[in-house]
PDB file of C-alpha atoms in Angstrom:
ATOM      1  CA  MET A   1       0.082  -0.066   0.031  1.00  0.00           C
ATOM      2  CA  THR A   2       1.404   3.594  -1.025  1.00  0.00           C
ATOM      3  CA  ALA A   3       1.801   5.805   1.838  1.00  0.00           C
ATOM      4  CA  VAL A   4       0.587   9.122   0.512  1.00  0.00           C
ATOM      5  CA  ARG A   5       1.116  12.684   1.605  1.00  0.00           C
ATOM      6  CA  LEU A   6      -1.597  14.619  -0.087  1.00  0.00           C
ATOM      7  CA  VAL A   7      -1.291  18.583  -0.516  1.00  0.00           C
ATOM      8  CA  LEU A   8      -4.337  20.559  -1.790  1.00  0.00           C
ATOM      9  CA  TRP A   9      -2.912  23.877  -2.990  1.00  0.00           C
ATOM     10  CA  ARG A  10      -5.236  26.825  -3.481  1.00  0.00           C
ATOM     11  CA  HIS A  11      -4.213  28.989  -6.386  1.00  0.00           C
ATOM     12  CA  GLY A  12      -2.455  32.480  -6.072  1.00  0.00           C
ATOM     13  CA  LEU A  13      -4.231  35.827  -5.843  1.00  0.00           C
ATOM     14  CA  THR A  14      -6.182  37.191  -8.743  1.00  0.00           C
ATOM     15  CA  GLY A  15      -7.579  40.793  -9.411  1.00  0.00           C
ATOM     16  CA  TRP A  16     -11.154  39.265  -8.717  1.00  0.00           C
ATOM     17  CA  ASN A  17      -9.879  37.980  -5.100  1.00  0.00           C
ATOM     18  CA  ALA A  18      -8.758  41.426  -4.526  1.00  0.00           C
ATOM     19  CA  GLU A  19     -12.037  43.010  -5.545  1.00  0.00           C
ATOM     20  CA  ASN A  20     -14.085  40.416  -3.491  1.00  0.00           C
ATOM     21  CA  ARG A  21     -15.695  39.216  -6.732  1.00  0.00           C
ATOM     22  CA  PHE A  22     -17.094  35.819  -7.095  1.00  0.00           C
ATOM     23  CA  GLN A  23     -15.088  33.850  -9.657  1.00  0.00           C
ATOM     24  CA  GLY A  24     -16.678  30.381  -9.496  1.00  0.00           C
ATOM     25  CA  GLN A  25     -15.880  28.882 -12.681  1.00  0.00           C
ATOM     26  CA  LEU A  26     -15.157  32.034 -14.624  1.00  0.00           C
ATOM     27  CA  ASP A  27     -11.371  32.389 -15.732  1.00  0.00           C
ATOM     28  CA  PRO A  28      -9.484  35.349 -14.560  1.00  0.00           C
ATOM     29  CA  PRO A  29      -5.637  35.146 -14.252  1.00  0.00           C
ATOM     30  CA  LEU A  30      -3.311  35.509 -11.468  1.00  0.00           C
ATOM     31  CA  SER A  31      -2.496  39.202 -10.666  1.00  0.00           C
ATOM     32  CA  GLU A  32       1.188  40.133 -10.273  1.00  0.00           C
ATOM     33  CA  THR A  33       0.959  39.575  -6.402  1.00  0.00           C
ATOM     34  CA  GLY A  34      -0.630  36.018  -7.199  1.00  0.00           C
ATOM     35  CA  VAL A  35       2.344  35.141  -9.474  1.00  0.00           C
ATOM     36  CA  ALA A  36       4.855  36.297  -6.841  1.00  0.00           C
ATOM     37  CA  GLU A  37       2.709  34.109  -4.047  1.00  0.00           C
ATOM     38  CA  ALA A  38       2.931  30.967  -6.344  1.00  0.00           C
ATOM     39  CA  GLU A  39       6.668  31.465  -6.786  1.00  0.00           C
ATOM     40  CA  LYS A  40       7.372  31.788  -3.175  1.00  0.00           C
ATOM     41  CA  ALA A  41       4.934  28.936  -2.398  1.00  0.00           C
ATOM     42  CA  ALA A  42       6.440  26.615  -5.063  1.00  0.00           C
ATOM     43  CA  GLU A  43       9.746  26.967  -3.316  1.00  0.00           C
ATOM     44  CA  MET A  44       8.425  25.555  -0.247  1.00  0.00           C
ATOM     45  CA  LEU A  45       6.362  22.781  -1.891  1.00  0.00           C
ATOM     46  CA  ALA A  46       9.536  21.621  -4.021  1.00  0.00           C
ATOM     47  CA  ALA A  47      11.149  20.637  -0.956  1.00  0.00           C
ATOM     48  CA  MET A  48       8.579  18.049  -0.352  1.00  0.00           C
ATOM     49  CA  SER A  49      10.028  16.427  -3.426  1.00  0.00           C
ATOM     50  CA  PRO A  50       6.333  15.889  -4.952  1.00  0.00           C
ATOM     51  CA  SER A  51       5.962  12.914  -7.221  1.00  0.00           C
ATOM     52  CA  LEU A  52       2.752  13.848  -9.037  1.00  0.00           C
ATOM     53  CA  LEU A  53       1.258  17.425 -10.087  1.00  0.00           C
ATOM     54  CA  VAL A  54      -2.400  17.787 -10.841  1.00  0.00           C
ATOM     55  CA  THR A  55      -4.560  21.129 -11.500  1.00  0.00           C
ATOM     56  CA  SER A  56      -7.646  22.308 -12.237  1.00  0.00           C
ATOM     57  CA  ASP A  57      -8.009  23.463 -15.746  1.00  0.00           C
ATOM     58  CA  LEU A  58      -8.652  27.164 -14.896  1.00  0.00           C
ATOM     59  CA  GLN A  59      -5.883  29.447 -15.604  1.00  0.00           C
ATOM     60  CA  ARG A  60      -5.378  30.690 -12.132  1.00  0.00           C
ATOM     61  CA  ALA A  61      -4.767  27.080 -11.131  1.00  0.00           C
ATOM     62  CA  GLN A  62      -2.812  26.222 -14.055  1.00  0.00           C
ATOM     63  CA  GLN A  63      -0.417  29.330 -13.611  1.00  0.00           C
ATOM     64  CA  THR A  64       0.079  28.461 -10.002  1.00  0.00           C
ATOM     65  CA  ALA A  65       0.945  24.762 -10.766  1.00  0.00           C
ATOM     66  CA  GLN A  66       3.512  25.975 -13.445  1.00  0.00           C
ATOM     67  CA  ALA A  67       5.469  27.723 -10.727  1.00  0.00           C
ATOM     68  CA  LEU A  68       6.031  24.431  -9.105  1.00  0.00           C
ATOM     69  CA  ALA A  69       6.473  22.558 -12.249  1.00  0.00           C
ATOM     70  CA  ASP A  70       9.334  24.830 -13.245  1.00  0.00           C
ATOM     71  CA  ARG A  71      11.260  23.932 -10.189  1.00  0.00           C
ATOM     72  CA  THR A  72      10.642  20.292 -10.186  1.00  0.00           C
ATOM     73  CA  GLY A  73      10.418  19.329 -13.854  1.00  0.00           C
ATOM     74  CA  LEU A  74       7.086  17.511 -13.134  1.00  0.00           C
ATOM     75  CA  GLN A  75       4.545  17.314 -15.887  1.00  0.00           C
ATOM     76  CA  ILE A  76       1.314  19.367 -15.186  1.00  0.00           C
ATOM     77  CA  HIS A  77      -1.800  16.942 -15.529  1.00  0.00           C
ATOM     78  CA  THR A  78      -5.378  18.701 -15.553  1.00  0.00           C
ATOM     79  CA  ASP A  79      -8.391  17.561 -14.315  1.00  0.00           C
ATOM     80  CA  GLU A  80     -11.679  19.777 -14.698  1.00  0.00           C
ATOM     81  CA  ARG A  81     -13.122  18.020 -11.647  1.00  0.00           C
ATOM     82  CA  LEU A  82     -10.986  20.352  -9.270  1.00  0.00           C
ATOM     83  CA  ARG A  83     -12.531  23.528 -10.602  1.00  0.00           C
ATOM     84  CA  GLU A  84     -14.067  25.896  -8.273  1.00  0.00           C
ATOM     85  CA  ARG A  85     -17.832  25.431  -7.254  1.00  0.00           C
ATOM     86  CA  HIS A  86     -20.071  26.808 -10.024  1.00  0.00           C
ATOM     87  CA  TRP A  87     -21.856  29.936  -8.452  1.00  0.00           C
ATOM     88  CA  GLY A  88     -24.488  30.458 -11.104  1.00  0.00           C
ATOM     89  CA  ASP A  89     -25.729  34.032 -11.273  1.00  0.00           C
ATOM     90  CA  TRP A  90     -23.308  35.165  -8.670  1.00  0.00           C
ATOM     91  CA  GLN A  91     -20.395  34.615 -10.698  1.00  0.00           C
ATOM     92  CA  GLY A  92     -18.715  37.848 -11.769  1.00  0.00           C
ATOM     93  CA  LYS A  93     -20.498  39.801  -9.034  1.00  0.00           C
ATOM     94  CA  THR A  94     -18.819  41.460  -5.962  1.00  0.00           C
ATOM     95  CA  HIS A  95     -19.686  40.980  -2.504  1.00  0.00           C
ATOM     96  CA  ALA A  96     -20.845  44.777  -2.396  1.00  0.00           C
ATOM     97  CA  GLU A  97     -23.243  44.134  -5.454  1.00  0.00           C
ATOM     98  CA  LEU A  98     -24.660  41.075  -4.165  1.00  0.00           C
ATOM     99  CA  ALA A  99     -25.227  42.757  -0.651  1.00  0.00           C
ATOM    100  CA  GLU A 100     -27.460  45.245  -2.552  1.00  0.00           C
ATOM    101  CA  GLN A 101     -29.065  43.067  -5.089  1.00  0.00           C
ATOM    102  CA  ASP A 102     -29.684  39.937  -3.277  1.00  0.00           C
ATOM    103  CA  SER A 103     -29.294  40.848   0.268  1.00  0.00           C
ATOM    104  CA  GLU A 104     -31.148  38.145   1.898  1.00  0.00           C
ATOM    105  CA  ALA A 105     -29.197  35.232  -0.051  1.00  0.00           C
ATOM    106  CA  PHE A 106     -26.133  36.990   0.482  1.00  0.00           C
ATOM    107  CA  ALA A 107     -26.745  37.239   4.443  1.00  0.00           C
ATOM    108  CA  MET A 108     -27.349  33.591   4.473  1.00  0.00           C
ATOM    109  CA  TRP A 109     -23.926  32.826   2.644  1.00  0.00           C
ATOM    110  CA  GLN A 110     -22.158  35.040   5.145  1.00  0.00           C
ATOM    111  CA  ALA A 111     -23.651  33.236   7.821  1.00  0.00           C
ATOM    112  CA  GLY A 112     -22.320  29.838   6.604  1.00  0.00           C
ATOM    113  CA  ARG A 113     -25.642  28.747   5.102  1.00  0.00           C
ATOM    114  CA  GLN A 114     -26.808  27.555   1.569  1.00  0.00           C
ATOM    115  CA  PRO A 115     -28.720  30.300  -0.223  1.00  0.00           C
ATOM    116  CA  SER A 116     -30.773  29.664  -3.139  1.00  0.00           C
ATOM    117  CA  VAL A 117     -28.832  30.861  -6.129  1.00  0.00           C
ATOM    118  CA  SER A 118     -29.891  30.262  -9.912  1.00  0.00           C
ATOM    119  CA  GLY A 119     -27.545  28.004 -11.527  1.00  0.00           C
ATOM    120  CA  ARG A 120     -25.314  27.357  -8.440  1.00  0.00           C
ATOM    121  CA  GLU A 121     -23.660  24.015  -7.912  1.00  0.00           C
ATOM    122  CA  GLY A 122     -24.808  22.103  -4.828  1.00  0.00           C
ATOM    123  CA  PRO A 123     -22.425  21.336  -2.257  1.00  0.00           C
ATOM    124  CA  ASP A 124     -22.844  17.525  -2.360  1.00  0.00           C
ATOM    125  CA  ASP A 125     -21.859  17.798  -6.219  1.00  0.00           C
ATOM    126  CA  VAL A 126     -18.937  19.664  -5.466  1.00  0.00           C
ATOM    127  CA  ARG A 127     -17.864  17.237  -2.714  1.00  0.00           C
ATOM    128  CA  VAL A 128     -18.368  14.120  -4.994  1.00  0.00           C
ATOM    129  CA  ARG A 129     -16.353  15.448  -8.100  1.00  0.00           C
ATOM    130  CA  VAL A 130     -13.498  16.903  -5.980  1.00  0.00           C
ATOM    131  CA  ALA A 131     -13.084  13.848  -4.019  1.00  0.00           C
ATOM    132  CA  ALA A 132     -13.256  11.720  -7.214  1.00  0.00           C
ATOM    133  CA  ALA A 133     -10.259  13.653  -8.771  1.00  0.00           C
ATOM    134  CA  ILE A 134      -8.328  13.160  -5.693  1.00  0.00           C
ATOM    135  CA  ARG A 135      -8.786   9.381  -5.542  1.00  0.00           C
ATOM    136  CA  ASN A 136      -7.949   9.282  -9.409  1.00  0.00           C
ATOM    137  CA  ALA A 137      -4.648  11.349  -8.626  1.00  0.00           C
ATOM    138  CA  VAL A 138      -3.835   8.673  -5.732  1.00  0.00           C
ATOM    139  CA  THR A 139      -4.148   5.832  -8.088  1.00  0.00           C
ATOM    140  CA  ARG A 140      -1.538   7.153 -10.269  1.00  0.00           C
ATOM    141  CA  VAL A 141       1.044   6.614  -7.566  1.00  0.00           C
ATOM    142  CA  SER A 142      -0.102   3.308  -6.485  1.00  0.00           C
ATOM    143  CA  HIS A 143       2.914   1.569  -7.887  1.00  0.00           C
ATOM    144  CA  VAL A 144       5.385   3.231  -5.199  1.00  0.00           C
ATOM    145  CA  THR A 145       5.884   2.876  -1.612  1.00  0.00           C
ATOM    146  CA  GLU A 146       5.753   6.562  -0.826  1.00  0.00           C
ATOM    147  CA  ALA A 147       4.474   9.664  -2.870  1.00  0.00           C
ATOM    148  CA  THR A 148       3.532  13.159  -2.285  1.00  0.00           C
ATOM    149  CA  VAL A 149       0.584  14.237  -4.471  1.00  0.00           C
ATOM    150  CA  ILE A 150       0.150  17.928  -4.992  1.00  0.00           C
ATOM    151  CA  LEU A 151      -3.307  19.070  -6.427  1.00  0.00           C
ATOM    152  CA  VAL A 152      -3.764  22.684  -7.353  1.00  0.00           C
ATOM    153  CA  SER A 153      -7.444  23.881  -6.993  1.00  0.00           C
ATOM    154  CA  HIS A 154      -9.647  26.604  -5.412  1.00  0.00           C
ATOM    155  CA  GLY A 155     -10.928  27.493  -1.939  1.00  0.00           C
ATOM    156  CA  GLY A 156     -14.197  26.098  -2.029  1.00  0.00           C
ATOM    157  CA  ALA A 157     -13.513  23.102  -4.031  1.00  0.00           C
ATOM    158  CA  ILE A 158     -10.664  22.220  -1.509  1.00  0.00           C
ATOM    159  CA  ARG A 159     -12.823  22.647   1.502  1.00  0.00           C
ATOM    160  CA  TYR A 160     -15.529  20.478   0.080  1.00  0.00           C
ATOM    161  CA  GLY A 161     -12.833  17.984  -0.930  1.00  0.00           C
ATOM    162  CA  VAL A 162     -11.491  17.706   2.370  1.00  0.00           C
ATOM    163  CA  ALA A 163     -14.820  17.420   3.935  1.00  0.00           C
ATOM    164  CA  GLU A 164     -15.863  14.517   1.621  1.00  0.00           C
ATOM    165  CA  LEU A 165     -12.609  12.498   2.271  1.00  0.00           C
ATOM    166  CA  LEU A 166     -12.728  13.047   6.065  1.00  0.00           C
ATOM    167  CA  ARG A 167     -16.392  12.245   5.965  1.00  0.00           C
ATOM    168  CA  TRP A 168     -17.426  15.337   7.623  1.00  0.00           C
ATOM    169  CA  PRO A 169     -21.183  16.327   7.548  1.00  0.00           C
ATOM    170  CA  GLU A 170     -22.334  19.707   6.058  1.00  0.00           C
ATOM    171  CA  GLU A 171     -22.785  21.203   9.595  1.00  0.00           C
ATOM    172  CA  LEU A 172     -19.094  20.318  10.296  1.00  0.00           C
ATOM    173  CA  ALA A 173     -17.708  21.413   7.008  1.00  0.00           C
ATOM    174  CA  ARG A 174     -19.195  24.846   7.210  1.00  0.00           C
ATOM    175  CA  THR A 175     -17.355  25.739  10.361  1.00  0.00           C
ATOM    176  CA  VAL A 176     -13.976  25.435   8.665  1.00  0.00           C
ATOM    177  CA  SER A 177     -12.685  28.699   6.880  1.00  0.00           C
ATOM    178  CA  GLY A 178     -11.720  28.745   3.328  1.00  0.00           C
ATOM    179  CA  LEU A 179      -7.809  28.727   2.497  1.00  0.00           C
ATOM    180  CA  ASN A 180      -5.875  31.836   2.044  1.00  0.00           C
ATOM    181  CA  ASN A 181      -4.605  32.460  -1.652  1.00  0.00           C
ATOM    182  CA  CYS A 182      -1.665  30.032  -2.429  1.00  0.00           C
ATOM    183  CA  HIS A 183      -2.044  28.248   0.947  1.00  0.00           C
ATOM    184  CA  TRP A 184      -2.680  24.541   1.394  1.00  0.00           C
ATOM    185  CA  ALA A 185      -4.127  21.611   3.417  1.00  0.00           C
ATOM    186  CA  GLN A 186      -2.159  18.670   3.938  1.00  0.00           C
ATOM    187  CA  LEU A 187      -3.540  15.076   4.561  1.00  0.00           C
ATOM    188  CA  ARG A 188      -1.861  11.627   4.884  1.00  0.00           C
ATOM    189  CA  SER A 189      -3.248   8.235   4.255  1.00  0.00           C
ATOM    190  CA  ARG A 190      -3.202   5.595   6.926  1.00  0.00           C
ATOM    191  CA  PRO A 191      -3.965   1.933   6.405  1.00  0.00           C
ATOM    192  CA  VAL A 192      -7.467   0.517   6.257  1.00  0.00           C
ATOM    193  CA  LEU A 193      -7.453  -2.345   8.824  1.00  0.00           C
ATOM    194  CA  SER A 194     -10.921  -3.638   8.199  1.00  0.00           C
ATOM    195  CA  ASN A 195     -13.014  -4.798   5.104  1.00  0.00           C
ATOM    196  CA  ASP A 196     -14.221  -1.112   4.752  1.00  0.00           C
ATOM    197  CA  ALA A 197     -12.759  -0.034   1.405  1.00  0.00           C
ATOM    198  CA  ARG A 198     -13.446   3.563   1.817  1.00  0.00           C
ATOM    199  CA  ASP A 199     -10.508   6.155   2.175  1.00  0.00           C
ATOM    200  CA  GLU A 200      -8.711   6.508   5.380  1.00  0.00           C
ATOM    201  CA  TRP A 201      -7.140   9.844   5.768  1.00  0.00           C
ATOM    202  CA  VAL A 202      -6.028  12.309   8.482  1.00  0.00           C
ATOM    203  CA  LEU A 203      -5.686  15.988   8.399  1.00  0.00           C
ATOM    204  CA  SER A 204      -2.263  16.947   9.230  1.00  0.00           C
ATOM    205  CA  ALA A 205      -2.130  20.770   8.467  1.00  0.00           C
ATOM    206  CA  TYR A 206      -4.430  23.414   7.203  1.00  0.00           C
ATOM    207  CA  ASN A 207      -3.923  26.778   5.656  1.00  0.00           C
ATOM    208  CA  VAL A 208      -0.244  26.465   5.457  1.00  0.00           C
ATOM    209  CA  GLY A 209       1.883  28.731   3.379  1.00  0.00           C
ATOM    210  CA  ALA A 210       4.447  31.404   2.802  1.00  0.00           C
ATOM    211  CA  ALA A 211       3.785  35.060   3.913  1.00  0.00           C
ATOM    212  CA  THR A 212       2.504  37.286   1.174  1.00  0.00           C
ATOM    213  CA  PRO A 213       5.211  38.622  -0.868  1.00  0.00           C
TER     214      PRO A 213
END
């Protein structure tokens, strides 16, 4: 059985992050600050001697992954299942705009609840697809004894992916903050000692990263 260190790395800052604008599955690039964040974080992550690098196909994630690929020589694999949650009608709008235009739903979101937003992807759907991408990545290293797998994704997607791997119910998942830009969560695998074939993961670190340049 492969001993896996799993690193779920959020992309660097974008101009939309700085504007508090919902990105969802829209595709803004990294800002200059985000590029610098990715370079600094990549230096730390390269020291882990990663075995595999998989990223969301959105450009802010791919640009972040490229900083690590340049340091390690790893091939970048893309998986659209690592995309951010689709936020439907909220995508492209700022928090200030939503507070004015959709105040009740926005207040629910701020309180950690699930508002009704046209076209929004449900949390269970995000959990399932992100966890499926993670499991697929882990199978790529099943031929070795130890491996570090780095996946580049998005704040909401990572939180839901972690919740699914650790079997957290929604009421627990919503008590966990999102990751800062270019920070990561780290999990490690542990042996399954029963006939239960479900994943066994331990959260070993959360919201780890370099200081903002």
